[in-house]
Short mmCIF file of C-alpha atoms in Angstrom, two decimals:
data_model
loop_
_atom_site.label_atom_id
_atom_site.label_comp_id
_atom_site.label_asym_id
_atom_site.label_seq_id
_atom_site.Cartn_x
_atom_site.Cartn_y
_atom_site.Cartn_z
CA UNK P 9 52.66 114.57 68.68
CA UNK P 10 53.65 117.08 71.40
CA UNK P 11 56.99 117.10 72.65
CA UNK P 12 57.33 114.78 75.90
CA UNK P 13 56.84 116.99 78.89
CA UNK P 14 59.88 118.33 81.50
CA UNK P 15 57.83 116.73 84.46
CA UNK P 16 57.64 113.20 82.02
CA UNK P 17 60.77 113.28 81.43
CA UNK P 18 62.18 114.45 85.03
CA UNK P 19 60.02 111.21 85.85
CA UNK P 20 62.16 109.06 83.41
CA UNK P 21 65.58 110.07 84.59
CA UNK P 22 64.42 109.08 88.18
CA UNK P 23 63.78 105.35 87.01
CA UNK P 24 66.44 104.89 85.12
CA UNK P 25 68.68 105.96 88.64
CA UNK P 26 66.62 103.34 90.42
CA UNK P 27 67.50 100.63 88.23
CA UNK P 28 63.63 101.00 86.78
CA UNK P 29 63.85 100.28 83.11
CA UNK P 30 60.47 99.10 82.99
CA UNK P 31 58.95 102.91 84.48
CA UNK P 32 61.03 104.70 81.74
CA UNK P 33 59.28 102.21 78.95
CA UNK P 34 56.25 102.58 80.68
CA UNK P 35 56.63 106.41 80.21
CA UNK P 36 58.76 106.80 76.81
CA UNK P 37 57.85 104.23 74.69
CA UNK P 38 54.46 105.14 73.17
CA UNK P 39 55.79 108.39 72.02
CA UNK P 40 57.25 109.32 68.71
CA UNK P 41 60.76 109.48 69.22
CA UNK P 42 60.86 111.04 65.61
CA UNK P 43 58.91 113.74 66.34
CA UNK P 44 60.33 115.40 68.83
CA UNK P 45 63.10 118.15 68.71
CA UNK P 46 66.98 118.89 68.37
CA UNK P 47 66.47 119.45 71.93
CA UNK P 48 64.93 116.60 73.02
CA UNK P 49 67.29 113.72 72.03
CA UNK P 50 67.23 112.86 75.86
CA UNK P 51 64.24 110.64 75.21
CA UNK P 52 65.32 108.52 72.74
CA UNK P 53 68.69 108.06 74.31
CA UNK P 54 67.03 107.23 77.23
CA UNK P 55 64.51 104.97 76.18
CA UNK P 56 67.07 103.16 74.32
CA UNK P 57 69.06 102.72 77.33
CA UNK P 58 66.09 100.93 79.40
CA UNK P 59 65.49 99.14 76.38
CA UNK P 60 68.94 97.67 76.47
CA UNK P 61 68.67 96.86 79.99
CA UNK P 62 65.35 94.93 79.56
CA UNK P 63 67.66 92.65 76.57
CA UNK P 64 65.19 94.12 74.30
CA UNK P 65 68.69 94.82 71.71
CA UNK P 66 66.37 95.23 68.41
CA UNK P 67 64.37 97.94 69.96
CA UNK P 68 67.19 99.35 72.20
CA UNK P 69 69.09 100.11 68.68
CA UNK P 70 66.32 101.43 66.92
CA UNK P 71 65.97 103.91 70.01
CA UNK P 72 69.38 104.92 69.57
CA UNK P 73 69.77 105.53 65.78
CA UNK P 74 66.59 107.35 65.64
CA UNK P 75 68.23 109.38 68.41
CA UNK P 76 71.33 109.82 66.08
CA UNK P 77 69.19 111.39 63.30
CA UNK P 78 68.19 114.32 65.65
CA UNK P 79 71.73 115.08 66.46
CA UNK P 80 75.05 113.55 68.34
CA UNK P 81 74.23 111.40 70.82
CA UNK P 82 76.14 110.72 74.23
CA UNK P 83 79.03 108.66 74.22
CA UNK P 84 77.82 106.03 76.96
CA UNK P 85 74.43 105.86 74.49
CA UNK P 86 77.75 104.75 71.77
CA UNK P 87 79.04 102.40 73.70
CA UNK P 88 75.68 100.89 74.00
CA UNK P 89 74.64 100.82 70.79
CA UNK P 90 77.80 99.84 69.82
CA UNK P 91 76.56 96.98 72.45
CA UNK P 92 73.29 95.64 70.43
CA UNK P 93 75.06 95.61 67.53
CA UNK P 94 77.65 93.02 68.83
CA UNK P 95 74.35 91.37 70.98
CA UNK P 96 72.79 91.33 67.26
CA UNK P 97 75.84 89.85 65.81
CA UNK P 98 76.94 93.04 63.57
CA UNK P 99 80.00 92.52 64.53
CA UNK P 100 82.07 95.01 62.00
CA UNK P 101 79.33 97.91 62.98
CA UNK P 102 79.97 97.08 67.00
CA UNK P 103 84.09 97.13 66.33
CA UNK P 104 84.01 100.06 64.21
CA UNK P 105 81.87 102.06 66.72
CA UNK P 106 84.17 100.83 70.01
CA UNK P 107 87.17 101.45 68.16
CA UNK P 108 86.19 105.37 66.80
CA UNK P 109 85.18 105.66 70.64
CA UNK P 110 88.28 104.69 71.67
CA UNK P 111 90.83 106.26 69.01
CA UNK P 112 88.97 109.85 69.74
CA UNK P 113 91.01 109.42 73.52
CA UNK P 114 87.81 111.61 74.89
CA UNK P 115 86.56 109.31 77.00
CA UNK P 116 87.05 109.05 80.72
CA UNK P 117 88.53 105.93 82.08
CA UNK P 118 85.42 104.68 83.28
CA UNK P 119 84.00 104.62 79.79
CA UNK P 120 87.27 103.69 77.99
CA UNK P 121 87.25 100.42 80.36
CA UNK P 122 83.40 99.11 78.81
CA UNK P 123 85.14 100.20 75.25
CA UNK P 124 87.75 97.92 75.87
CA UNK P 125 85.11 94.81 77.58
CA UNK P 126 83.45 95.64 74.32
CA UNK P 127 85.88 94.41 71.87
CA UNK P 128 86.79 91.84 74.14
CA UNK P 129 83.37 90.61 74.09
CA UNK P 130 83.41 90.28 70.75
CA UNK P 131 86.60 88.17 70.49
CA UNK P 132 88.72 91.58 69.97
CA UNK P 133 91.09 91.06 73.29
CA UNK P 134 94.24 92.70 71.60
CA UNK P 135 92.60 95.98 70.93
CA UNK P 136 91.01 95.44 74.72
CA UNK P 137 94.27 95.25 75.52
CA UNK P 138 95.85 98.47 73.48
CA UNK P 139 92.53 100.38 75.23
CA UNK P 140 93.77 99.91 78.47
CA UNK P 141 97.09 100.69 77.74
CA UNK P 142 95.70 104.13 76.39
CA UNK P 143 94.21 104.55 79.36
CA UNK P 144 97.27 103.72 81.65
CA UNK P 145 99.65 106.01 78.96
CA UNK P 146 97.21 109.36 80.35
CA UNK P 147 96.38 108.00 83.79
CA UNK P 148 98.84 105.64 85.62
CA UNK P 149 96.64 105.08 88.53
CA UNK P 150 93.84 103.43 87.51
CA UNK P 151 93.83 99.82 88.96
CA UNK P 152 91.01 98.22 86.71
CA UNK P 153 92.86 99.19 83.98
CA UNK P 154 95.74 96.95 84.61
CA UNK P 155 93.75 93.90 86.21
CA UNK P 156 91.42 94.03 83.04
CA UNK P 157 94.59 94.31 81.13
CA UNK P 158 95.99 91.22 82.96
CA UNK P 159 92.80 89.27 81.67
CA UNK P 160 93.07 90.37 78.30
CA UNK P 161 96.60 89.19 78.17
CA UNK P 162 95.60 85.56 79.06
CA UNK P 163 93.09 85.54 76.25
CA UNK P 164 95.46 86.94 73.71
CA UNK P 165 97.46 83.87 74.76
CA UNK P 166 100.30 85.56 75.92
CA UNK P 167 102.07 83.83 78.96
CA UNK P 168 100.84 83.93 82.57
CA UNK P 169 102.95 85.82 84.07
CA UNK P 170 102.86 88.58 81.99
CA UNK P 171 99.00 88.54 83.31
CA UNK P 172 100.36 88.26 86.94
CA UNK P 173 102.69 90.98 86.86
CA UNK P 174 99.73 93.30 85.53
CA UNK P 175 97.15 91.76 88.20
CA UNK P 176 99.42 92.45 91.47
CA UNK P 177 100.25 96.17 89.55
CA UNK P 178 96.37 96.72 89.82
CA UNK P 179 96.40 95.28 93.27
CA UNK P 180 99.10 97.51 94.52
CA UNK P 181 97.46 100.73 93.22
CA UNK P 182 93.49 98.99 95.11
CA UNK P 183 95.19 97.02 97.95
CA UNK P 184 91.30 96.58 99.35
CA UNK P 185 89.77 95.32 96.28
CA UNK P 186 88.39 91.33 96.68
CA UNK P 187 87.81 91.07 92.98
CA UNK P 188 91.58 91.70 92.26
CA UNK P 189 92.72 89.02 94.71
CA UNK P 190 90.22 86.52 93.58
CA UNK P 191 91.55 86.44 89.72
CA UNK P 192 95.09 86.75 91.48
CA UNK P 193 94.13 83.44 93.43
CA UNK P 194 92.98 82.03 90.31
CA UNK P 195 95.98 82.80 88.33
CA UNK P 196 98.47 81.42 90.55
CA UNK P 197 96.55 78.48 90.72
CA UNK P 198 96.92 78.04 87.07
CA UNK P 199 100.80 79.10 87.49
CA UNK P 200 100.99 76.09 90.22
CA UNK P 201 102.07 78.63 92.88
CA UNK P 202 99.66 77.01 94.89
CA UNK P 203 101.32 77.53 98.58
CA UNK P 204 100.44 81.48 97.60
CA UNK P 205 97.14 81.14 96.24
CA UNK P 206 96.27 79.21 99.47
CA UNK P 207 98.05 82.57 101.60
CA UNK P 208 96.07 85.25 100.48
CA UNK P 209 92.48 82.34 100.23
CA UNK P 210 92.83 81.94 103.69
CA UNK P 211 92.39 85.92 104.09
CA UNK P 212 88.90 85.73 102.37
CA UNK P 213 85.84 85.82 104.34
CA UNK P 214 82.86 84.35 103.53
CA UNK P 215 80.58 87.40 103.16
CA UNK P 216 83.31 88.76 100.66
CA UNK P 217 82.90 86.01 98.81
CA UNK P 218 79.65 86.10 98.39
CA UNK P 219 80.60 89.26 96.46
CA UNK P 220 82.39 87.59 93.82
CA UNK P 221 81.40 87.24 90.16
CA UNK P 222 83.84 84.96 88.43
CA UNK P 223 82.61 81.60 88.98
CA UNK P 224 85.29 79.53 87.21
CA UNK P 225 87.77 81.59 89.34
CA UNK P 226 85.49 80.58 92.18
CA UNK P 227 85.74 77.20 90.93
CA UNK P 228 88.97 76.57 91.31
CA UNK P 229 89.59 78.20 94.51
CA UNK P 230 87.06 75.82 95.77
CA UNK P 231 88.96 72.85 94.59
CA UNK P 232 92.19 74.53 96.20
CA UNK P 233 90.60 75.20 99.63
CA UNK P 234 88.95 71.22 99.67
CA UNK P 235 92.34 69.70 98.87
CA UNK P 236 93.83 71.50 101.80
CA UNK P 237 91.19 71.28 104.50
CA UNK P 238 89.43 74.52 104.33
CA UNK P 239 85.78 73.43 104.28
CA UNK P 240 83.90 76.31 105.25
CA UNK P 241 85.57 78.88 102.90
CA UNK P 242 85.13 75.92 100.08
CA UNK P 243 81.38 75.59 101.12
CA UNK P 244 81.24 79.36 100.38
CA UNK P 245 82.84 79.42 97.54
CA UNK P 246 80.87 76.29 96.15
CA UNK P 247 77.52 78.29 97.37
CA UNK P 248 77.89 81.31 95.20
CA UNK P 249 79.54 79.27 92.17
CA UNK P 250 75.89 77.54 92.30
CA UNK P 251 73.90 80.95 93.17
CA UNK P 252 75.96 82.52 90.17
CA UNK P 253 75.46 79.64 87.48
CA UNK P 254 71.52 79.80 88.41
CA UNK P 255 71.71 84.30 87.71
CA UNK P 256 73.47 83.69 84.11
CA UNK P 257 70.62 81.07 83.35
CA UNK P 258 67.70 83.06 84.40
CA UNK P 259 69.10 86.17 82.63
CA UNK P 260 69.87 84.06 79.67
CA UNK P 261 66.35 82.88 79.92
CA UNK P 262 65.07 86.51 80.25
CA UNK P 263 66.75 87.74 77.57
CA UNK P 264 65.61 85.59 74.73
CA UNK P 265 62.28 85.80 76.23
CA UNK P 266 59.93 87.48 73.31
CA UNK P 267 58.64 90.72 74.31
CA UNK P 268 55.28 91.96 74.03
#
């Protein structure tokens, strides 16, 4: 099997930027990963990478540990095989690969921060937790990595305001971020400080949130916003609850959808 051509590949990379995963299949997936060169683990990784997006986990993590026997693959290609293997329930494999990742403190922030969603998907939210705090230890700026730590902290079961204090430290470092202010919202609802959730709800406009994507926070700032006369905000809020209940379905639908 000849090597997969520049221009092929050139063609790939393009897809994969427009959110194609279906055009880099279409052009990588008939070829033998296996025979191709040191130099050429860019296909595999790739491929395995549009596999993953498609939900197509089996596949995606055969793409990516044939692209391991070539050579060392990239670390976002780690962090999503590390990915199938929690999606395929390998739980140990997926922890031990997120938490070499993470103890190697190589990683940018950006990649440290789907290290530590990682283990918190798979029901690891202390080391989530200690992740972001490695991140905050070299980099004191970065917002996400105190309102992710602030979430964390309310699944370890730790109390509320510890999550609070973390959530308005992310919020004074992103002062413009919705998604900050709606788990804020959320949490102080929980904390029954509603008279301040209400505040900053009534600074919301509708076409933010129809940017939001935590539907039980959305949830209960609906309820908060009916009980004090808010309707149209409510409505909103009620709208994309709905319109965001109906996206996990269909994806949940898509992904256990056999493939061809």
């Amino acid at each position: 099997m000849k090597n997969i051509s520049p221009e092929t590949l050139d063609l790939a990379w393009q897809a994969h930027a427009s959110s194609d995963p279906d055009r880099v299949i279409e052009l990588l997936a008939a070829k033998d990963i296996l025979a191709q060169s040191h130099g050429d683990i860019e296909p595999a990784v790739l491929l395995g990478l549009a596999l993953h997006d498609r939900g197509r986990v089996i596949e995606a993590a055969d793409a990516f540990e044939k692209a391991s026997l070539l050579g060392p693959i990239p670390d976002e290609a780690r962090i999503t095989l590390a990915s199938c293997y929690a999606q395929l329930r390998r739980i140990d494999l997926a922890r031990d690969l997120y938490l070499e990742l993470a103890l190697s403190r190589r990683l940018d922030p950006d990649l440290m921060l789907k290290v530590a969603g990682g283990l918190s998907a798979i029901d690891s939210p202390q080391l989530a937790m200690k992740v972001c705090e490695w991140i905050t230890e070299q980099d004191e700026s970065v917002a996400q990595a105190y309102y992710d730590m602030g979430i964390y902290s309310a699944n370890c079961g730790h109390a509320l305001y510890i999550s609070e204090a973390l959530m308005r430290r992310a919020i004074a470092l992103d002062s413009g971020n919705f998604h900050y202010r709606v788990g804020l919202v959320s949490l102080l609802i929980q904390l029954q400080c509603e008279g301040e959730a209400l505040d900053i709800a009534r600074t919301f406009e509708v076409a933010q949130i129809q940017e939001a994507t935590c539907f039980s926070c959305l949830q209960r700032i609906a309820d908060l916003l009916s009980r004090h006369k808010q309707p149209d905000l409510a409505t909103a809020c009620q709208a994309r609850v709905k319109a965001l209940r109906t996206e996990r379905t269909a994806k949940s639908l898509h992904l256990t959808k056999p493939s061809i």
